[in-house]
mmCIF file with all atom_site columns, C-alpha atoms in Angstrom:
data_model
loop_
_atom_site.group_PDB
_atom_site.id
_atom_site.type_symbol
_atom_site.label_atom_id
_atom_site.label_alt_id
_atom_site.label_comp_id
_atom_site.label_asym_id
_atom_site.label_entity_id
_atom_site.label_seq_id
_atom_site.pdbx_PDB_ins_code
_atom_site.Cartn_x
_atom_site.Cartn_y
_atom_site.Cartn_z
_atom_site.occupancy
_atom_site.B_iso_or_equiv
_atom_site.pdbx_formal_charge
_atom_site.auth_seq_id
_atom_site.auth_comp_id
_atom_site.auth_asym_id
_atom_site.auth_atom_id
_atom_site.pdbx_PDB_model_num
ATOM 1   C CA . MET L 1 1   ? -0.103  0.039  0.059   1.00 67.00 ? 52  MET L CA 1
ATOM 2   C CA . GLY L 1 2   ? 1.432   3.447  -1.011  1.00 81.00 ? 53  GLY L CA 1
ATOM 3   C CA . ALA L 1 3   ? 1.147   6.880  0.555   1.00 92.00 ? 54  ALA L CA 1
ATOM 4   C CA . ALA L 1 4   ? 0.540   10.330 -0.489  1.00 96.00 ? 55  ALA L CA 1
ATOM 5   C CA . TYR L 1 5   ? 3.524   12.592 -0.397  1.00 97.00 ? 56  TYR L CA 1
ATOM 6   C CA . PHE L 1 6   ? 2.403   16.368 -0.557  1.00 97.00 ? 57  PHE L CA 1
ATOM 7   C CA . TYR L 1 7   ? 5.427   18.487 -1.502  1.00 97.00 ? 58  TYR L CA 1
ATOM 8   C CA . HIS L 1 8   ? 4.669   22.419 -0.706  1.00 97.00 ? 59  HIS L CA 1
ATOM 9   C CA . LEU L 1 9   ? 7.023   24.180 -3.061  1.00 97.00 ? 60  LEU L CA 1
ATOM 10  C CA . THR L 1 10  ? 7.792   27.562 -1.697  1.00 95.00 ? 61  THR L CA 1
ATOM 11  C CA . ARG L 1 11  ? 11.946  27.761 -2.762  1.00 94.00 ? 62  ARG L CA 1
ATOM 12  C CA . ASN L 1 12  ? 12.787  25.521 -5.530  1.00 94.00 ? 63  ASN L CA 1
ATOM 13  C CA . PRO L 1 13  ? 10.892  25.666 -9.033  1.00 94.00 ? 64  PRO L CA 1
ATOM 14  C CA . LEU L 1 14  ? 8.822   22.447 -9.973  1.00 96.00 ? 65  LEU L CA 1
ATOM 15  C CA . ASP L 1 15  ? 11.681  21.667 -12.579 1.00 93.00 ? 66  ASP L CA 1
ATOM 16  C CA . VAL L 1 16  ? 14.315  21.256 -9.848  1.00 93.00 ? 67  VAL L CA 1
ATOM 17  C CA . THR L 1 17  ? 12.182  19.623 -7.335  1.00 95.00 ? 68  THR L CA 1
ATOM 18  C CA . LEU L 1 18  ? 10.588  17.192 -9.910  1.00 95.00 ? 69  LEU L CA 1
ATOM 19  C CA . ALA L 1 19  ? 14.000  16.188 -11.282 1.00 94.00 ? 70  ALA L CA 1
ATOM 20  C CA . THR L 1 20  ? 15.319  15.281 -7.662  1.00 93.00 ? 71  THR L CA 1
ATOM 21  C CA . LEU L 1 21  ? 12.212  13.196 -6.864  1.00 95.00 ? 72  LEU L CA 1
ATOM 22  C CA . VAL L 1 22  ? 12.401  11.392 -10.349 1.00 95.00 ? 73  VAL L CA 1
ATOM 23  C CA . GLU L 1 23  ? 16.007  10.667 -9.950  1.00 94.00 ? 74  GLU L CA 1
ATOM 24  C CA . LYS L 1 24  ? 15.307  9.261  -6.619  1.00 95.00 ? 75  LYS L CA 1
ATOM 25  C CA . SER L 1 25  ? 12.249  7.269  -7.618  1.00 96.00 ? 76  SER L CA 1
ATOM 26  C CA . LEU L 1 26  ? 14.355  5.634  -10.608 1.00 94.00 ? 77  LEU L CA 1
ATOM 27  C CA . GLY L 1 27  ? 17.200  4.956  -8.149  1.00 94.00 ? 78  GLY L CA 1
ATOM 28  C CA . ALA L 1 28  ? 14.438  2.919  -5.938  1.00 96.00 ? 79  ALA L CA 1
ATOM 29  C CA . GLY L 1 29  ? 13.768  0.709  -9.082  1.00 96.00 ? 80  GLY L CA 1
ATOM 30  C CA . TRP L 1 30  ? 10.232  2.472  -9.694  1.00 96.00 ? 81  TRP L CA 1
ATOM 31  C CA . ARG L 1 31  ? 8.771   3.532  -13.233 1.00 97.00 ? 82  ARG L CA 1
ATOM 32  C CA . VAL L 1 32  ? 7.265   7.170  -12.734 1.00 97.00 ? 83  VAL L CA 1
ATOM 33  C CA . GLU L 1 33  ? 4.275   8.713  -14.173 1.00 97.00 ? 84  GLU L CA 1
ATOM 34  C CA . VAL L 1 34  ? 4.532   12.589 -14.018 1.00 97.00 ? 85  VAL L CA 1
ATOM 35  C CA . ARG L 1 35  ? 0.806   13.610 -14.434 1.00 97.00 ? 86  ARG L CA 1
ATOM 36  C CA . GLY L 1 36  ? 0.103   17.074 -15.480 1.00 97.00 ? 87  GLY L CA 1
ATOM 37  C CA . ARG L 1 37  ? -2.858  19.342 -16.831 1.00 96.00 ? 88  ARG L CA 1
ATOM 38  C CA . GLU L 1 38  ? -1.214  21.362 -19.745 1.00 96.00 ? 89  GLU L CA 1
ATOM 39  C CA . ASP L 1 39  ? 0.646   19.985 -22.667 1.00 95.00 ? 90  ASP L CA 1
ATOM 40  C CA . GLN L 1 40  ? 2.783   23.029 -22.607 1.00 96.00 ? 91  GLN L CA 1
ATOM 41  C CA . THR L 1 41  ? 4.149   22.315 -19.243 1.00 96.00 ? 92  THR L CA 1
ATOM 42  C CA . LEU L 1 42  ? 5.038   18.966 -19.827 1.00 96.00 ? 93  LEU L CA 1
ATOM 43  C CA . GLN L 1 43  ? 6.948   20.339 -23.017 1.00 95.00 ? 94  GLN L CA 1
ATOM 44  C CA . ARG L 1 44  ? 8.680   22.467 -20.698 1.00 94.00 ? 95  ARG L CA 1
ATOM 45  C CA . LEU L 1 45  ? 9.567   19.755 -18.384 1.00 95.00 ? 96  LEU L CA 1
ATOM 46  C CA . ASP L 1 46  ? 10.635  17.433 -21.148 1.00 93.00 ? 97  ASP L CA 1
ATOM 47  C CA . ALA L 1 47  ? 13.147  20.191 -22.320 1.00 90.00 ? 98  ALA L CA 1
ATOM 48  C CA . SER L 1 48  ? 14.199  20.793 -18.857 1.00 90.00 ? 99  SER L CA 1
ATOM 49  C CA . LEU L 1 49  ? 14.926  16.936 -18.064 1.00 88.00 ? 100 LEU L CA 1
ATOM 50  C CA . TRP L 1 50  ? 16.895  16.630 -21.354 1.00 86.00 ? 101 TRP L CA 1
ATOM 51  C CA . GLN L 1 51  ? 19.067  19.986 -20.364 1.00 83.00 ? 102 GLN L CA 1
ATOM 52  C CA . ARG L 1 52  ? 19.900  18.821 -16.727 1.00 79.00 ? 103 ARG L CA 1
ATOM 53  C CA . GLU L 1 53  ? 23.178  17.216 -15.758 1.00 78.00 ? 104 GLU L CA 1
ATOM 54  C CA . GLY L 1 54  ? 22.708  13.445 -15.761 1.00 76.00 ? 105 GLY L CA 1
ATOM 55  C CA . PHE L 1 55  ? 20.716  11.347 -17.551 1.00 78.00 ? 106 PHE L CA 1
ATOM 56  C CA . LEU L 1 56  ? 16.900  10.661 -16.834 1.00 86.00 ? 107 LEU L CA 1
ATOM 57  C CA . PRO L 1 57  ? 15.383  8.501  -19.312 1.00 90.00 ? 108 PRO L CA 1
ATOM 58  C CA . HIS L 1 58  ? 11.779  9.760  -20.032 1.00 93.00 ? 109 HIS L CA 1
ATOM 59  C CA . GLY L 1 59  ? 9.185   10.626 -22.815 1.00 92.00 ? 110 GLY L CA 1
ATOM 60  C CA . ILE L 1 60  ? 5.997   12.083 -23.329 1.00 94.00 ? 111 ILE L CA 1
ATOM 61  C CA . ALA L 1 61  ? 2.826   10.312 -23.783 1.00 95.00 ? 112 ALA L CA 1
ATOM 62  C CA . GLY L 1 62  ? 1.435   9.731  -27.307 1.00 92.00 ? 113 GLY L CA 1
ATOM 63  C CA . GLY L 1 63  ? 4.790   7.992  -28.753 1.00 86.00 ? 114 GLY L CA 1
ATOM 64  C CA . ASP L 1 64  ? 5.052   4.377  -29.892 1.00 87.00 ? 115 ASP L CA 1
ATOM 65  C CA . HIS L 1 65  ? 7.222   3.546  -26.831 1.00 92.00 ? 116 HIS L CA 1
ATOM 66  C CA . ASP L 1 66  ? 5.079   4.724  -23.937 1.00 94.00 ? 117 ASP L CA 1
ATOM 67  C CA . ALA L 1 67  ? 4.904   1.431  -22.360 1.00 95.00 ? 118 ALA L CA 1
ATOM 68  C CA . ASP L 1 68  ? 8.740   1.263  -22.493 1.00 95.00 ? 119 ASP L CA 1
ATOM 69  C CA . GLN L 1 69  ? 9.420   4.792  -20.730 1.00 95.00 ? 120 GLN L CA 1
ATOM 70  C CA . PRO L 1 70  ? 10.830  4.604  -17.217 1.00 96.00 ? 121 PRO L CA 1
ATOM 71  C CA . VAL L 1 71  ? 9.170   8.148  -16.887 1.00 96.00 ? 122 VAL L CA 1
ATOM 72  C CA . LEU L 1 72  ? 6.442   8.979  -18.909 1.00 97.00 ? 123 LEU L CA 1
ATOM 73  C CA . LEU L 1 73  ? 4.930   12.949 -19.068 1.00 96.00 ? 124 LEU L CA 1
ATOM 74  C CA . THR L 1 74  ? 1.376   12.438 -19.503 1.00 97.00 ? 125 THR L CA 1
ATOM 75  C CA . THR L 1 75  ? -2.164  14.582 -19.102 1.00 96.00 ? 126 THR L CA 1
ATOM 76  C CA . GLY L 1 76  ? -3.751  11.072 -18.692 1.00 91.00 ? 127 GLY L CA 1
ATOM 77  C CA . SER L 1 77  ? -2.983  8.317  -16.505 1.00 86.00 ? 128 SER L CA 1
ATOM 78  C CA . GLY L 1 78  ? -1.248  4.810  -16.954 1.00 81.00 ? 129 GLY L CA 1
ATOM 79  C CA . GLY L 1 79  ? 0.879   3.881  -19.874 1.00 88.00 ? 130 GLY L CA 1
ATOM 80  C CA . ASN L 1 80  ? 3.926   2.683  -18.287 1.00 95.00 ? 131 ASN L CA 1
ATOM 81  C CA . GLY L 1 81  ? 3.057   0.417  -15.640 1.00 94.00 ? 132 GLY L CA 1
ATOM 82  C CA . ALA L 1 82  ? 4.325   3.544  -12.966 1.00 96.00 ? 133 ALA L CA 1
ATOM 83  C CA . SER L 1 83  ? 4.356   2.502  -9.426  1.00 95.00 ? 134 SER L CA 1
ATOM 84  C CA . CYS L 1 84  ? 5.367   6.165  -8.577  1.00 97.00 ? 135 CYS L CA 1
ATOM 85  C CA . VAL L 1 85  ? 2.744   8.702  -9.659  1.00 97.00 ? 136 VAL L CA 1
ATOM 86  C CA . MET L 1 86  ? 3.758   12.503 -9.586  1.00 98.00 ? 137 MET L CA 1
ATOM 87  C CA . ALA L 1 87  ? 0.998   14.958 -9.673  1.00 98.00 ? 138 ALA L CA 1
ATOM 88  C CA . ILE L 1 88  ? 1.831   18.366 -10.865 1.00 98.00 ? 139 ILE L CA 1
ATOM 89  C CA . GLU L 1 89  ? -0.603  21.550 -11.850 1.00 96.00 ? 140 GLU L CA 1
ATOM 90  C CA . GLY L 1 90  ? -3.386  20.086 -9.317  1.00 96.00 ? 141 GLY L CA 1
ATOM 91  C CA . ALA L 1 91  ? -3.886  16.832 -11.506 1.00 97.00 ? 142 ALA L CA 1
ATOM 92  C CA . ASP L 1 92  ? -6.092  14.479 -9.784  1.00 94.00 ? 143 ASP L CA 1
ATOM 93  C CA . VAL L 1 93  ? -5.168  11.193 -8.223  1.00 95.00 ? 144 VAL L CA 1
ATOM 94  C CA . THR L 1 94  ? -7.596  8.661  -6.762  1.00 95.00 ? 145 THR L CA 1
ATOM 95  C CA . ALA L 1 95  ? -7.563  6.684  -3.407  1.00 96.00 ? 146 ALA L CA 1
ATOM 96  C CA . ALA L 1 96  ? -7.556  3.662  -5.482  1.00 95.00 ? 147 ALA L CA 1
ATOM 97  C CA . GLU L 1 97  ? -4.015  4.839  -7.138  1.00 94.00 ? 148 GLU L CA 1
ATOM 98  C CA . ILE L 1 98  ? -2.559  5.481  -3.977  1.00 95.00 ? 149 ILE L CA 1
ATOM 99  C CA . ILE L 1 99  ? -3.325  2.121  -2.717  1.00 93.00 ? 150 ILE L CA 1
ATOM 100 C CA . ALA L 1 100 ? -2.007  0.432  -5.746  1.00 93.00 ? 151 ALA L CA 1
ATOM 101 C CA . ALA L 1 101 ? 1.178   2.553  -6.103  1.00 94.00 ? 152 ALA L CA 1
ATOM 102 C CA . GLN L 1 102 ? 4.439   2.448  -4.278  1.00 93.00 ? 153 GLN L CA 1
ATOM 103 C CA . ARG L 1 103 ? 4.294   6.184  -3.749  1.00 95.00 ? 154 ARG L CA 1
ATOM 104 C CA . VAL L 1 104 ? 2.195   9.125  -5.159  1.00 97.00 ? 155 VAL L CA 1
ATOM 105 C CA . CYS L 1 105 ? 3.712   12.542 -4.892  1.00 98.00 ? 156 CYS L CA 1
ATOM 106 C CA . ILE L 1 106 ? 1.465   15.810 -5.322  1.00 98.00 ? 157 ILE L CA 1
ATOM 107 C CA . LEU L 1 107 ? 3.658   18.624 -5.841  1.00 98.00 ? 158 LEU L CA 1
ATOM 108 C CA . PHE L 1 108 ? 2.127   22.023 -5.492  1.00 98.00 ? 159 PHE L CA 1
ATOM 109 C CA . ASP L 1 109 ? 3.246   25.701 -5.930  1.00 96.00 ? 160 ASP L CA 1
ATOM 110 C CA . GLY L 1 110 ? 3.226   27.428 -2.311  1.00 95.00 ? 161 GLY L CA 1
ATOM 111 C CA . HIS L 1 111 ? 3.092   30.668 -3.839  1.00 95.00 ? 162 HIS L CA 1
ATOM 112 C CA . ASP L 1 112 ? -0.315  30.081 -5.644  1.00 97.00 ? 163 ASP L CA 1
ATOM 113 C CA . GLY L 1 113 ? -3.102  30.307 -3.421  1.00 97.00 ? 164 GLY L CA 1
ATOM 114 C CA . ALA L 1 114 ? -5.605  28.474 -5.636  1.00 97.00 ? 165 ALA L CA 1
ATOM 115 C CA . ALA L 1 115 ? -2.990  25.458 -5.882  1.00 97.00 ? 166 ALA L CA 1
ATOM 116 C CA . VAL L 1 116 ? -2.557  25.556 -2.212  1.00 97.00 ? 167 VAL L CA 1
ATOM 117 C CA . ALA L 1 117 ? -6.153  25.220 -1.695  1.00 97.00 ? 168 ALA L CA 1
ATOM 118 C CA . HIS L 1 118 ? -6.604  22.514 -4.178  1.00 97.00 ? 169 HIS L CA 1
ATOM 119 C CA . ALA L 1 119 ? -3.849  20.562 -2.410  1.00 97.00 ? 170 ALA L CA 1
ATOM 120 C CA . ARG L 1 120 ? -5.816  21.186 0.921   1.00 96.00 ? 171 ARG L CA 1
ATOM 121 C CA . THR L 1 121 ? -9.036  19.553 -0.751  1.00 97.00 ? 172 THR L CA 1
ATOM 122 C CA . GLN L 1 122 ? -6.638  16.638 -2.282  1.00 96.00 ? 173 GLN L CA 1
ATOM 123 C CA . TRP L 1 123 ? -5.280  16.076 1.296   1.00 96.00 ? 174 TRP L CA 1
ATOM 124 C CA . LYS L 1 124 ? -8.690  16.006 2.918   1.00 96.00 ? 175 LYS L CA 1
ATOM 125 C CA . ALA L 1 125 ? -10.407 13.611 0.162   1.00 96.00 ? 176 ALA L CA 1
ATOM 126 C CA . LEU L 1 126 ? -7.419  11.191 0.275   1.00 96.00 ? 177 LEU L CA 1
ATOM 127 C CA . THR L 1 127 ? -7.137  10.883 4.132   1.00 95.00 ? 178 THR L CA 1
ATOM 128 C CA . ASP L 1 128 ? -11.099 10.603 4.696   1.00 95.00 ? 179 ASP L CA 1
ATOM 129 C CA . ALA L 1 129 ? -10.708 7.699  1.838   1.00 95.00 ? 180 ALA L CA 1
ATOM 130 C CA . GLY L 1 130 ? -8.167  6.038  4.309   1.00 94.00 ? 181 GLY L CA 1
ATOM 131 C CA . CYS L 1 131 ? -4.989  7.056  2.498   1.00 95.00 ? 182 CYS L CA 1
ATOM 132 C CA . THR L 1 132 ? -1.794  7.721  4.320   1.00 94.00 ? 183 THR L CA 1
ATOM 133 C CA . ALA L 1 133 ? -0.416  11.139 3.751   1.00 95.00 ? 184 ALA L CA 1
ATOM 134 C CA . GLN L 1 134 ? 2.726   12.978 4.457   1.00 96.00 ? 185 GLN L CA 1
ATOM 135 C CA . TYR L 1 135 ? 3.421   16.807 4.299   1.00 96.00 ? 186 TYR L CA 1
ATOM 136 C CA . TRP L 1 136 ? 6.765   17.854 3.074   1.00 96.00 ? 187 TRP L CA 1
ATOM 137 C CA . SER L 1 137 ? 7.752   21.630 3.242   1.00 93.00 ? 188 SER L CA 1
ATOM 138 C CA . GLU L 1 138 ? 11.006  23.186 2.238   1.00 91.00 ? 189 GLU L CA 1
ATOM 139 C CA . ASP L 1 139 ? 10.657  26.237 4.275   1.00 85.00 ? 190 ASP L CA 1
ATOM 140 C CA . SER L 1 140 ? 13.814  25.600 6.157   1.00 84.00 ? 191 SER L CA 1
ATOM 141 C CA . GLY L 1 141 ? 15.957  25.376 3.150   1.00 82.00 ? 192 GLY L CA 1
ATOM 142 C CA . ARG L 1 142 ? 15.730  21.703 2.810   1.00 87.00 ? 193 ARG L CA 1
ATOM 143 C CA . TRP L 1 143 ? 12.976  19.076 2.671   1.00 90.00 ? 194 TRP L CA 1
ATOM 144 C CA . GLU L 1 144 ? 11.373  18.235 5.946   1.00 91.00 ? 195 GLU L CA 1
ATOM 145 C CA . LYS L 1 145 ? 8.531   16.050 7.093   1.00 93.00 ? 196 LYS L CA 1
ATOM 146 C CA . LYS L 1 146 ? 6.250   18.299 9.229   1.00 85.00 ? 197 LYS L CA 1
ATOM 147 C CA . ALA L 1 147 ? 5.260   16.187 12.249  1.00 61.00 ? 198 ALA L CA 1
ATOM 148 C CA . ASP L 1 148 ? 1.631   14.757 12.898  1.00 50.00 ? 199 ASP L CA 1
ATOM 149 C CA . THR L 1 149 ? 1.056   14.361 9.139   1.00 51.00 ? 200 THR L CA 1
ATOM 150 C CA . ASP L 1 150 ? 0.046   10.884 8.938   1.00 52.00 ? 201 ASP L CA 1
ATOM 151 C CA . ASP L 1 151 ? -3.266  11.952 10.946  1.00 46.00 ? 202 ASP L CA 1
ATOM 152 C CA . LYS L 1 152 ? -6.564  12.718 9.220   1.00 44.00 ? 203 LYS L CA 1
ATOM 153 C CA . LYS L 1 153 ? -6.351  16.094 9.330   1.00 42.00 ? 204 LYS L CA 1
ATOM 154 C CA . ASP L 1 154 ? -6.381  19.271 7.048   1.00 42.00 ? 205 ASP L CA 1
ATOM 155 C CA . GLY L 1 155 ? -3.078  19.870 5.882   1.00 44.00 ? 206 GLY L CA 1
#
């Protein structure tokens, strides 16, 4: 059974945090699905992942080899047998997906009030459905898990 990890981005941009999490996930032997809402964002992330130092094999959904991609950028769901889902831009994840996955990461922009509100709504819905959730903050300058976040409380 997986868990939902909520990442409240306040210091590093999405591109940096996502690359770090993808690298750690691949290191754990997981296939990753990066689920967004906008094709334009996925195109930007695709370019960013190719330009970074170090190789992170990935592709954008819709190609001939989606099922073979260790990391698949998509606005849908499924396609590469991912055991880790990274939801960005407020993309939805279900309790069933969290239960089936090794991990689900929900990354949200801490400087966007609507994104924070949506993450709180996701937290409540998922924990009310019985999912384990953790809240991670980078306010101190490094990622830290906040206390008492495995409880069913509004994050």
